XYZ file of C-alpha atoms in Angstrom:
754
model
C 39.226 19.072 0.541
C 36.451 16.773 2.151
C 36.156 13.574 0.164
C 33.167 10.912 0.930
C 34.822 7.505 1.113
C 33.314 4.604 -0.706
C 33.177 1.661 1.741
C 29.364 1.416 1.964
C 27.876 1.364 5.267
C 25.215 -0.644 4.176
C 26.153 -3.800 2.080
C 24.198 -7.074 1.287
C 25.084 -9.839 3.500
C 27.914 -7.749 5.511
C 28.072 -7.257 8.936
C 31.013 -6.073 11.094
C 31.430 -6.101 14.724
C 32.516 -2.664 15.443
C 34.450 -3.978 18.465
C 36.966 -6.225 16.592
C 36.643 -5.121 13.046
C 35.700 -8.818 12.296
C 33.670 -9.396 9.032
C 30.448 -11.373 9.545
C 29.191 -12.925 6.172
C 25.754 -13.504 6.583
C 24.172 -16.186 4.404
C 20.459 -16.170 3.780
C 18.637 -19.620 4.553
C 15.199 -18.318 3.796
C 13.340 -15.441 3.516
C 11.595 -14.078 6.687
C 12.192 -13.188 10.116
C 10.220 -14.787 12.819
C 9.102 -17.116 10.449
C 9.835 -17.920 6.848
C 7.901 -16.044 4.161
C 9.408 -18.717 1.412
C 8.668 -21.975 1.514
C 8.211 -25.183 -0.846
C 9.521 -24.093 -4.471
C 10.724 -20.883 -3.218
C 12.195 -22.210 0.169
C 15.922 -22.197 -1.634
C 15.770 -19.061 -3.622
C 17.598 -16.890 -1.264
C 20.412 -19.433 -0.415
C 20.816 -20.385 -4.482
C 21.327 -16.608 -4.672
C 23.819 -16.028 -2.238
C 25.883 -19.121 -3.815
C 24.834 -18.679 -7.345
C 26.930 -15.240 -7.537
C 25.240 -12.357 -5.441
C 27.547 -13.331 -2.712
C 30.629 -12.746 -5.029
C 29.216 -9.726 -6.572
C 28.440 -7.891 -3.011
C 32.315 -9.149 -1.757
C 33.959 -7.997 -5.090
C 32.497 -4.694 -4.794
C 32.878 -4.146 -1.531
C 36.549 -5.294 -2.530
C 36.859 -2.552 -4.887
C 35.215 0.144 -2.543
C 37.947 -0.934 -0.199
C 40.806 -0.767 -2.346
C 39.735 3.207 -3.382
C 39.299 4.315 0.153
C 42.799 2.537 0.904
C 44.452 4.470 -1.988
C 42.795 8.044 -0.598
C 44.089 7.270 3.127
C 48.315 7.654 4.160
C 50.184 5.130 5.297
C 49.707 4.742 9.081
C 46.216 6.008 9.467
C 44.196 4.337 11.440
C 41.174 3.843 9.055
C 43.970 2.844 6.633
C 44.942 0.086 8.706
C 41.250 -1.272 9.500
C 40.197 -1.214 5.825
C 43.680 -2.926 4.689
C 42.343 -5.536 7.566
C 38.756 -5.579 6.247
C 40.072 -6.197 2.875
C 42.334 -9.213 3.637
C 38.999 -10.556 5.217
C 37.128 -9.840 2.473
C 39.783 -12.034 0.027
C 39.415 -14.909 2.499
C 35.571 -14.906 1.789
C 35.628 -14.497 -2.012
C 38.220 -17.668 -1.798
C 35.920 -19.514 0.258
C 32.257 -18.393 -1.245
C 34.017 -19.588 -4.624
C 35.301 -22.806 -3.083
C 31.799 -23.779 -1.846
C 29.604 -22.953 -5.234
C 28.697 -25.939 -6.012
C 28.781 -27.970 -2.892
C 27.029 -25.777 -0.172
C 24.332 -27.940 0.112
C 26.200 -30.437 2.075
C 27.326 -28.064 4.891
C 24.035 -26.303 5.431
C 21.827 -29.664 5.449
C 24.352 -30.673 8.081
C 23.580 -27.455 10.068
C 19.752 -27.951 9.680
C 20.237 -31.552 11.077
C 21.786 -30.271 14.321
C 19.950 -28.763 17.260
C 19.638 -25.296 17.039
C 17.321 -22.390 17.227
C 15.753 -22.698 13.743
C 12.875 -24.987 13.503
C 11.205 -26.659 10.668
C 7.545 -27.721 10.337
C 5.582 -29.487 7.863
C 1.899 -29.519 7.511
C -0.398 -31.273 5.484
C -2.559 -28.993 3.313
C -5.693 -30.511 0.910
C -3.438 -29.882 -2.250
C 0.324 -30.969 -1.306
C 3.414 -29.337 -2.878
C 5.369 -32.402 -4.386
C 8.625 -29.955 -3.537
C 8.109 -29.662 -0.068
C 11.256 -31.046 1.600
C 11.893 -30.795 5.208
C 14.702 -31.757 6.893
C 14.441 -32.663 10.570
C 11.221 -31.555 11.447
C 9.859 -30.710 14.901
C 6.422 -30.858 13.706
C 4.863 -32.513 11.035
C 1.621 -35.129 10.392
C 1.404 -37.869 7.628
C 1.304 -36.673 4.008
C 1.169 -40.269 2.843
C -2.149 -41.936 1.479
C -2.919 -45.631 1.283
C -2.980 -47.616 -1.827
C -6.724 -46.505 -2.358
C -5.857 -42.905 -1.798
C -7.308 -42.299 1.632
C -4.581 -40.271 4.192
C -3.050 -41.712 6.242
C -2.695 -39.208 8.974
C -5.310 -39.779 11.792
C -5.194 -36.014 12.661
C -6.199 -35.181 9.281
C -8.806 -37.545 8.900
C -10.569 -36.394 12.176
C -10.472 -32.857 11.348
C -11.896 -33.614 7.583
C -14.809 -35.443 9.235
C -15.774 -33.030 11.760
C -14.795 -29.422 10.626
C -17.724 -29.544 8.063
C -20.465 -30.028 10.722
C -18.902 -26.980 12.816
C -21.085 -24.061 13.595
C -18.443 -21.053 14.626
C -19.903 -18.728 17.017
C -19.901 -15.098 16.812
C -16.160 -14.080 16.738
C -16.198 -10.341 17.699
C -13.131 -9.745 20.095
C -15.658 -8.309 22.848
C -17.756 -11.113 22.484
C -14.969 -13.727 22.912
C -13.345 -11.538 25.729
C -16.724 -11.793 27.661
C -16.550 -15.477 26.781
C -13.255 -16.584 28.424
C -13.700 -14.070 31.598
C -16.949 -15.875 32.552
C -15.337 -19.230 31.733
C -12.193 -18.068 34.234
C -14.223 -16.227 37.048
C -14.062 -18.044 40.560
C -17.260 -19.591 41.539
C -19.527 -16.799 43.168
C -17.382 -13.749 41.843
C -16.761 -10.533 43.533
C -16.776 -7.468 41.679
C -13.009 -7.007 42.155
C -12.770 -10.557 40.882
C -14.590 -9.238 37.463
C -12.415 -6.391 37.287
C -9.372 -8.590 37.765
C -9.978 -10.978 35.237
C -11.239 -8.638 32.687
C -7.700 -6.950 32.903
C -6.095 -10.296 32.670
C -7.735 -11.474 29.949
C -7.842 -8.256 27.771
C -3.932 -8.574 28.276
C -3.688 -12.099 27.510
C -6.024 -12.256 24.751
C -5.341 -9.135 22.817
C -2.210 -7.630 24.337
C -4.506 -4.852 25.805
C -3.204 -3.151 29.228
C -6.724 -1.726 30.510
C -7.384 -0.759 33.765
C -10.882 -1.591 35.302
C -10.738 -0.088 38.207
C -10.961 3.602 36.617
C -13.460 5.117 34.038
C -11.877 6.667 30.531
C -12.032 9.748 32.032
C -9.845 8.427 35.180
C -12.550 8.400 37.960
C -12.712 5.397 40.271
C -14.836 2.953 39.468
C -16.745 0.964 42.131
C -19.639 -1.417 42.311
C -21.953 0.923 43.852
C -21.206 3.432 40.815
C -22.147 0.542 38.478
C -24.991 -0.167 40.048
C -26.468 3.428 40.404
C -25.184 4.092 36.567
C -26.763 0.995 35.152
C -29.717 0.377 37.683
C -28.719 -3.124 39.058
C -30.355 -4.602 41.823
C -29.471 -7.851 43.930
C -30.262 -10.040 40.532
C -27.241 -8.462 38.728
C -25.157 -11.214 36.939
C -21.304 -11.302 36.365
C -22.124 -10.731 32.472
C -23.863 -7.885 33.490
C -20.890 -6.236 35.357
C -18.764 -7.489 32.800
C -20.785 -5.490 29.869
C -20.588 -2.227 32.368
C -17.355 -2.363 32.603
C -16.336 -2.534 29.160
C -18.541 0.022 28.385
C -16.953 2.283 31.271
C -13.444 1.564 30.627
C -12.781 -0.087 27.384
C -15.535 1.589 25.089
C -13.776 2.748 21.650
C -11.013 0.104 21.752
C -12.705 -2.815 19.925
C -12.256 -1.610 16.228
C -8.736 -1.903 16.627
C -8.401 -5.497 17.858
C -7.734 -7.843 15.060
C -9.569 -10.927 15.126
C -7.896 -14.092 16.481
C -6.801 -16.476 13.769
C -9.270 -19.253 14.358
C -12.052 -16.652 14.028
C -10.765 -14.833 11.291
C -12.944 -17.098 8.148
C -15.445 -15.100 7.086
C -18.898 -16.523 7.618
C -19.888 -16.645 4.259
C -16.686 -19.079 3.097
C -17.866 -22.374 1.093
C -17.770 -25.516 3.621
C -14.814 -27.184 2.234
C -12.957 -24.135 1.963
C -13.395 -23.090 5.750
C -12.418 -26.973 6.534
C -9.442 -26.766 5.007
C -8.567 -23.394 6.920
C -9.468 -24.559 10.009
C -7.606 -27.857 9.208
C -4.254 -25.646 8.440
C -5.054 -23.488 11.755
C -4.936 -26.128 14.105
C -1.926 -27.604 12.613
C -0.225 -24.240 12.691
C -1.040 -23.866 16.079
C 0.251 -27.216 16.989
C 3.381 -26.730 15.158
C 3.744 -23.553 16.743
C 2.940 -24.749 20.424
C 5.530 -27.773 19.520
C 8.213 -25.481 18.512
C 7.681 -23.399 22.059
C 8.037 -26.645 23.826
C 11.009 -27.907 22.333
C 12.906 -24.551 22.746
C 12.065 -24.339 26.116
C 13.053 -27.494 26.943
C 9.614 -28.693 27.925
C 9.100 -31.796 25.493
C 11.454 -33.430 22.723
C 8.643 -34.955 21.358
C 7.015 -34.279 17.596
C 3.590 -33.702 18.448
C 2.196 -33.967 15.025
C 3.719 -37.876 14.994
C 2.170 -38.698 18.512
C -1.098 -37.506 17.647
C -1.367 -39.536 14.285
C -0.336 -42.802 16.289
C -3.355 -42.276 18.830
C -6.856 -41.903 17.173
C -8.523 -41.250 20.585
C -6.034 -38.478 21.204
C -6.187 -36.821 18.232
C -10.060 -37.157 18.388
C -9.967 -35.569 22.230
C -7.853 -32.851 20.674
C -10.543 -31.949 17.527
C -13.443 -31.983 19.998
C -11.690 -29.328 22.252
C -11.288 -27.050 19.144
C -14.627 -28.018 17.542
C -16.669 -27.138 20.929
C -14.213 -24.159 21.221
C -15.370 -22.449 17.984
C -19.130 -23.486 18.850
C -18.888 -21.898 21.776
C -16.775 -18.644 20.980
C -14.067 -19.391 23.505
C -10.541 -18.821 23.209
C -9.310 -22.131 21.251
C -5.900 -21.403 21.494
C -5.961 -21.497 25.291
C -8.254 -24.756 25.075
C -5.541 -26.569 23.273
C -3.040 -25.721 25.287
C -5.056 -27.048 28.269
C -5.443 -30.135 26.496
C -1.690 -30.821 26.504
C -1.175 -29.800 30.153
C -4.252 -32.656 30.777
C -2.223 -35.123 28.413
C 1.148 -34.007 29.514
C 2.452 -37.642 30.333
C 1.281 -38.414 26.439
C 3.255 -35.588 24.915
C 5.906 -36.074 27.672
C 5.672 -32.702 28.777
C 8.108 -32.034 31.584
C 6.026 -28.997 32.844
C 2.472 -27.833 32.474
C 1.955 -25.075 30.370
C 1.270 -22.041 32.709
C -0.450 -18.790 31.968
C 2.848 -16.917 30.640
C 3.273 -19.656 28.381
C 0.428 -19.746 26.759
C 0.064 -16.128 26.492
C 3.391 -16.448 24.907
C 2.422 -18.793 22.305
C -0.811 -17.340 21.649
C 1.052 -14.338 20.572
C 3.795 -16.002 18.620
C 1.248 -18.184 16.874
C -0.828 -14.882 15.930
C 2.147 -13.058 14.531
C 3.176 -15.947 12.570
C -0.123 -16.877 11.105
C -0.538 -13.170 10.153
C 2.797 -13.008 8.529
C 2.247 -15.912 5.960
C -0.997 -14.948 5.332
C -0.583 -11.269 4.873
C -0.341 -12.118 0.830
C -0.699 -14.091 -1.816
C 2.388 -14.359 -3.175
C 3.149 -17.882 -1.525
C -0.043 -19.571 -1.473
C 1.735 -23.096 -0.210
C 1.029 -23.781 3.455
C 3.266 -27.030 3.161
C 6.388 -26.143 5.178
C 7.655 -23.316 7.305
C 10.737 -22.557 9.220
C 10.464 -21.017 12.654
C 13.136 -18.668 14.257
C 13.274 -18.770 18.122
C 14.872 -15.224 19.044
C 14.940 -15.636 22.374
C 17.636 -18.330 22.032
C 20.943 -17.941 23.351
C 24.711 -19.805 23.655
C 25.453 -22.317 21.455
C 21.943 -23.086 20.229
C 21.706 -19.361 18.819
C 23.294 -20.575 15.463
C 20.731 -18.273 13.209
C 19.594 -14.752 13.400
C 17.682 -12.411 11.224
C 19.510 -9.992 8.886
C 18.007 -7.817 5.960
C 14.783 -9.466 5.932
C 16.007 -13.076 6.202
C 16.788 -15.720 8.175
C 20.406 -16.571 8.405
C 23.326 -18.369 9.830
C 27.083 -16.860 9.701
C 29.138 -18.522 7.081
C 31.579 -19.838 9.449
C 29.012 -21.899 10.481
C 28.744 -23.999 7.388
C 32.256 -23.506 5.670
C 33.471 -26.362 4.233
C 36.187 -27.810 6.303
C 38.401 -28.158 3.260
C 38.443 -24.551 2.478
C 41.632 -22.373 3.657
C 42.045 -20.459 6.243
C 40.128 -22.472 9.213
C 41.626 -20.693 11.588
C 40.170 -17.502 10.833
C 36.819 -18.959 10.618
C 37.108 -20.478 13.702
C 37.830 -16.826 15.010
C 34.864 -15.854 13.383
C 32.411 -18.273 15.118
C 33.910 -16.898 18.466
C 33.515 -13.260 17.674
C 30.066 -14.203 16.619
C 28.955 -16.394 19.746
C 27.178 -12.999 21.733
C 25.371 -12.012 18.759
C 21.637 -10.127 18.807
C 18.495 -12.187 17.477
C 18.555 -9.258 14.680
C 21.772 -8.599 13.439
C 21.978 -4.936 12.278
C 21.149 -3.922 8.536
C 23.968 -1.439 8.618
C 27.544 -0.675 9.705
C 27.039 3.157 10.751
C 29.994 3.371 12.606
C 32.310 3.156 9.463
C 33.963 6.399 8.213
C 32.424 8.273 5.919
C 34.705 10.712 5.059
C 38.298 12.417 4.841
C 39.956 15.693 4.423
C 42.706 15.637 1.725
C 44.231 18.205 -0.693
C 43.370 17.724 -4.457
C 47.005 17.500 -5.366
C 47.788 14.961 -3.110
C 44.241 12.873 -4.223
C 45.237 13.099 -7.930
C 48.850 11.504 -7.363
C 46.795 8.714 -5.564
C 44.315 7.673 -7.909
C 43.966 6.503 -11.793
C 41.234 7.282 -14.336
C 38.875 4.876 -13.204
C 38.891 5.543 -9.717
C 38.536 9.438 -10.298
C 35.038 8.688 -11.929
C 33.847 7.056 -8.696
C 34.279 10.498 -6.939
C 31.516 12.751 -6.019
C 31.046 15.952 -8.342
C 32.293 18.187 -5.714
C 35.527 16.752 -5.509
C 35.916 16.176 -9.371
C 35.499 20.147 -9.545
C 38.351 20.936 -7.465
C 40.544 18.533 -9.089
C 39.394 20.390 -12.988
C 40.979 23.675 -11.316
C 44.343 22.213 -10.755
C 45.065 19.762 -13.880
C 43.589 20.704 -17.391
C 43.395 16.909 -17.822
C 40.787 16.620 -15.425
C 39.017 19.563 -17.413
C 38.877 17.541 -20.450
C 37.223 14.753 -18.223
C 34.508 16.828 -17.021
C 34.292 18.191 -20.699
C 33.798 14.754 -21.760
C 31.046 14.102 -19.202
C 29.270 17.183 -20.669
C 28.861 16.184 -24.034
C 27.711 12.504 -23.212
C 25.091 14.126 -21.194
C 23.777 16.568 -23.701
C 24.856 19.264 -21.659
C 25.844 21.632 -25.032
C 25.983 25.010 -23.600
C 28.189 23.737 -20.846
C 30.451 21.777 -23.292
C 30.505 24.821 -25.512
C 31.711 27.198 -22.620
C 34.439 24.724 -21.353
C 35.799 24.305 -24.937
C 36.019 28.063 -25.806
C 36.992 29.447 -22.586
C 40.677 28.845 -23.490
C 41.578 28.992 -27.478
C 44.757 27.579 -26.827
C 43.487 24.318 -25.539
C 40.471 24.044 -27.811
C 41.960 21.353 -30.255
C 43.555 19.410 -27.329
C 40.020 19.363 -25.908
C 38.790 17.942 -29.225
C 41.291 15.786 -30.201
C 42.210 13.944 -26.736
C 40.268 10.572 -25.725
C 39.214 9.975 -22.407
C 36.936 7.757 -20.208
C 33.284 9.066 -19.556
C 30.062 7.321 -18.688
C 26.621 8.719 -20.138
C 23.624 8.847 -18.039
C 22.521 5.377 -19.059
C 25.682 3.562 -17.765
C 27.629 3.241 -20.921
C 31.317 3.962 -20.257
C 33.375 4.892 -23.572
C 37.241 5.843 -24.305
C 37.209 8.165 -27.050
C 36.778 11.750 -28.248
C 33.819 13.733 -27.588
C 33.237 13.727 -31.565
C 33.074 10.154 -31.702
C 30.814 9.773 -29.208
C 28.340 12.259 -30.254
C 28.712 10.553 -33.921
C 27.808 7.208 -32.559
C 24.667 8.531 -30.239
C 23.428 10.296 -33.601
C 23.374 13.773 -31.703
C 24.178 16.030 -34.736
C 23.360 18.837 -33.050
C 26.356 18.273 -30.791
C 28.455 17.277 -33.633
C 27.825 20.535 -35.499
C 28.655 22.452 -32.465
C 32.182 20.343 -32.047
C 32.780 20.694 -36.001
C 32.605 25.120 -35.506
C 35.461 24.677 -33.305
C 37.751 22.314 -35.337
C 40.969 23.352 -37.537
C 41.558 21.392 -40.782
C 43.935 18.876 -38.464
C 41.266 18.193 -35.845
C 38.667 17.495 -38.654
C 41.416 14.956 -40.734
C 41.550 13.495 -37.304
C 37.737 13.206 -36.622
C 37.250 11.569 -40.127
C 39.683 8.911 -39.541
C 38.200 7.974 -36.545
C 34.221 8.013 -37.578
C 35.669 6.132 -41.295
C 37.258 3.529 -38.839
C 33.857 3.481 -37.014
C 31.687 2.844 -40.068
C 34.365 0.139 -41.557
C 32.968 -3.485 -42.048
C 35.265 -6.041 -40.870
C 35.781 -9.606 -42.141
C 32.666 -10.929 -40.185
C 30.708 -8.282 -42.130
C 30.351 -6.054 -38.910
C 30.932 -2.238 -38.614
C 33.718 -1.859 -35.973
C 32.232 1.066 -34.201
C 33.123 1.968 -30.758
C 33.564 0.062 -27.887
C 31.934 0.501 -24.415
C 30.931 -1.264 -21.016
C 27.483 -1.000 -19.598
C 26.186 -3.354 -16.562
C 29.427 -5.076 -16.535
C 29.405 -6.384 -20.465
C 31.439 -5.042 -23.012
C 29.460 -4.012 -26.415
C 30.533 -2.817 -29.654
C 28.401 -0.530 -32.640
C 28.653 2.078 -34.995
C 25.905 3.778 -33.383
C 22.999 3.711 -30.862
C 19.894 2.265 -31.935
C 16.367 3.229 -31.155
C 15.219 0.145 -32.682
C 14.528 -1.525 -28.865
C 12.215 1.340 -27.905
C 10.569 1.595 -31.368
C 9.740 -2.467 -31.514
C 8.434 -2.135 -27.502
C 5.990 0.646 -28.606
C 5.092 -1.393 -31.759
C 4.673 -4.774 -29.655
C 2.391 -3.384 -27.103
C 0.332 -1.188 -29.788
C -0.259 -4.383 -31.861
C -1.233 -6.818 -28.731
C -3.072 -4.043 -26.307
C -6.501 -4.833 -27.533
C -5.647 -8.544 -27.645
C -4.710 -8.537 -23.925
C -7.318 -6.660 -22.809
C -9.879 -9.083 -24.364
C -8.313 -12.051 -22.710
C -7.499 -9.885 -19.233
C -3.877 -10.725 -19.370
C -3.227 -7.822 -17.274
C 0.433 -9.177 -16.065
C 1.474 -9.040 -19.853
C 0.100 -5.577 -20.106
C 2.126 -4.536 -17.313
C 5.193 -6.523 -18.379
C 4.931 -4.835 -21.709
C 4.170 -1.561 -20.754
C 7.178 -1.306 -18.334
C 9.678 -2.874 -21.573
C 8.989 0.724 -22.732
C 10.510 2.314 -19.981
C 13.557 0.305 -19.782
C 14.155 1.085 -23.313
C 13.579 4.788 -22.544
C 16.101 4.285 -19.576
C 18.906 3.376 -22.202
C 18.363 6.369 -25.012
C 20.959 8.777 -25.246
C 20.491 12.217 -23.673
C 19.552 14.154 -26.998
C 16.820 11.511 -27.512
C 15.218 12.330 -23.960
C 15.640 15.788 -24.915
C 13.473 15.733 -28.012
C 11.172 13.896 -25.809
C 11.211 17.064 -23.460
C 11.369 19.860 -25.339
C 8.059 21.968 -26.738
C 6.446 20.537 -29.787
C 9.027 18.362 -30.681
C 6.796 15.240 -31.288
C 3.789 17.153 -33.487
C 2.652 15.178 -36.289
C 4.993 15.742 -39.266
C 7.687 17.472 -37.304
C 10.792 17.736 -39.237
C 13.224 17.184 -36.375
C 15.386 20.218 -38.368
C 16.072 23.432 -35.681
C 18.969 25.058 -35.580
C 19.238 24.825 -31.628
C 17.984 21.713 -29.852
C 16.324 22.780 -26.513
C 18.565 20.894 -23.786
C 15.916 19.862 -21.353
C 15.478 16.850 -19.518
C 12.325 17.458 -17.454
C 8.765 15.975 -17.350
C 5.662 16.649 -15.269
C 4.678 13.809 -12.690
C 1.126 13.808 -12.481
C 1.492 11.561 -9.019
C 4.042 13.924 -7.190
C 2.197 17.042 -8.700
C 5.938 18.486 -9.800
C 8.666 18.801 -12.336
C 11.284 15.837 -12.542
C 14.087 14.756 -14.560
C 14.552 11.797 -17.209
C 17.987 11.805 -16.258
C 20.226 10.928 -13.986
C 18.189 7.730 -13.156
C 16.428 7.779 -9.999
C 17.986 4.030 -9.018
C 18.886 0.951 -11.016
C 15.406 -0.792 -9.956
C 13.111 2.002 -9.697
C 11.248 4.756 -11.139
C 11.335 4.435 -14.960
C 10.684 1.423 -16.563
C 9.796 0.083 -13.009
C 6.837 1.892 -11.788
C 6.246 4.283 -15.129
C 7.095 5.219 -18.624
C 6.706 8.643 -20.270
C 4.369 9.163 -23.128
C 5.175 12.762 -25.191
C 1.965 12.861 -27.172
C -0.541 11.753 -24.500
C 0.837 14.477 -21.839
C 0.802 17.022 -24.599
C -2.936 16.927 -25.286
C -3.610 17.907 -21.806
C -0.870 19.924 -20.590
C 0.694 21.581 -23.669
C 4.534 20.835 -23.094
C 6.642 18.028 -22.238
C 6.151 14.160 -21.745
C 4.122 12.695 -18.886
C 4.233 10.299 -16.284
C 1.985 7.537 -16.771
C 2.354 4.504 -14.311
C 0.063 1.115 -13.854
C -2.151 -0.243 -16.091
C -1.725 1.790 -19.453
C -4.267 2.568 -22.303
C -3.015 3.254 -26.058
C -3.527 7.033 -26.375
C -0.602 9.004 -27.434
C 1.730 5.817 -28.173
C 1.256 5.792 -31.913
C 1.945 9.454 -32.370
C 4.972 8.797 -29.976
C 6.306 5.642 -32.262
C 5.787 7.375 -35.711
C 7.853 10.406 -34.123
C 10.587 8.407 -33.020
C 10.882 6.184 -36.092
C 10.931 9.761 -38.225
C 13.646 11.428 -35.568
C 15.957 8.215 -36.105
C 15.636 8.448 -39.780
C 16.263 11.980 -39.927
C 19.187 11.710 -37.650
C 20.882 8.747 -39.516
C 20.536 10.691 -42.872
C 22.518 13.742 -41.389
C 25.459 11.406 -40.270
C 26.819 11.516 -44.066
C 26.408 15.069 -44.151
C 28.619 15.174 -41.301
C 31.185 13.263 -42.676
C 31.166 15.536 -45.809
C 31.729 18.425 -43.444
C 35.219 17.064 -41.955
C 36.749 16.262 -45.630
C 39.483 19.003 -46.211
C 38.675 21.772 -49.016
C 41.445 20.042 -51.364
C 39.438 16.282 -51.421
C 36.181 17.947 -52.123
C 37.706 19.607 -55.207
C 39.183 16.507 -55.953
C 36.373 14.475 -55.530
C 34.396 16.947 -57.580
C 36.570 16.654 -60.668
C 38.288 20.331 -60.355
């Protein structure tokens, strides 16, 4: 029998070296990859979440998975040996993370203060975020003001004085390329010079490799062929030939080329906003330039500090930016040339060559596009930039699962036990790549084991985690495992299947009915009780009546005692009910209550109009999805009432002799039938993208509930609400009738005075 092993191939924070079996716990310092996408108030979200419990949750879940897999594997199995080794490592990490939960900041701060491949930068936007804090910035400009509130930064003041008066030239990529080529051509260029420089600058500016010696149809281009085609004579200018070559070799590429960042500001942008954006662009490019020079060992200086100390130098830089924008030139290249011209002041050990400049421009463009791609985080105060090319002792940081991370062994507190282990982890991680693989694909995913051996190795809790196909094999061998499946059928509203199992062997029917077991319903509630107790708790009266039909008097007496215990009021004035676990918490209740779903519907209906009047669309969306989250929690029979034909008709008595047990609805987005349960995901689908409305869909489709996502309207909700209230009232009233049916005949006669 083939069984899928539980140890995950992809687990948050965890990377395993296949060659050494060493586990590396990756600590997220900040969201992002080459550059942080979280900053200021969000800068510590990932790190805080790691130490606030998410890492321990992941480690404990991984530990549980390994323990199950180890039980499945026989002694001496190589996989078992490796998993036991990983389990021991996981336990070391659990101990260390617990020890550092409240002291991690000190060790992280020490690491950030040391030289590495992660560089902090701090800009000065017009509206500063007071929460912006940077350790050891590679680039920053003065953010303070004098006593009168005037900025102290020389660079900032000059930018704000000059940028409002700039007239930015046409920023079409083709125009920019033409201007740059004209500037780069030698004096009295030949036709071949023009072809060569066009190719070089197309690659440098836009990353486009274009062969200007051939047409788009691959025929060779010569000066004579262009002269003949265009009718050029001796007075043709270099720009004439540039235009002709662009038309012949690159006619269709311009629409897909992104506009360079400095020219990305719309022409209709108000002057004050344009000034701020140009200021941020200039600072951000300088920061990227600074990081590049420091990473390459070309300068150890903070360029922002140097510029703020030298008014003339700042003026010269802003002049270069202003003149470049006015002329439509390559601003980034002009800034780099300015630094080469002032290499001594910036302490550059060598000039920036063409390859350096092209790399800096590409990194800047990627980073700027990343931080401005969404409006989720509007702050432009501080960022972290990762040098993906760093090696050896400086390459402390890497990317993993969408975050810039550091190996836990690099920040482990020296007082934590197992320091030799963490030293070995640092050695093992020394040759890591810049991007750590998101998955550990090599981990074995399955084993072949006989059912008898499996059953003897695992307990009830572990059995629940096995794949359904494996469980079925076990049921055929041991009746107790059949009871387990039967209980799951009852909890999931599979009445026909439950009845078939119950009656398959009449000699075992009362055993099935009386035997409690551990099972989990569709909403993740885990019970340890009999089938009838669960159905009574869930108010699934259809299931209760089916079970009752097969009970002998002794079984009825036992069930009566069970439900009387559930209804018994304790000293605190609460019904004892049933105990169950859900989402890691223990609960007690006498019955499932539809109250959360009813209240969510009522809240939405009562407030929808007011929210629309005040444009509170986020509130509408949240209240809307709250209905879906409550729908995730209903027992199967409530979902089946939603889904069966005609159930929510006005005035429905919900008294059908047989409940049609279907869970499908029509998804208008995917244009197919889908199932309410099992839930698609713990954080996706119902309650996260959409809710289900019975009445609204029935008016147009005639059957079943319908999918509705996004901004919602009221149509159908009042009818659904009224139907749910009526369903709850009817099912609750039926519980007392069910109890009467369990009372033995003699007791019935005595109660009637006969």
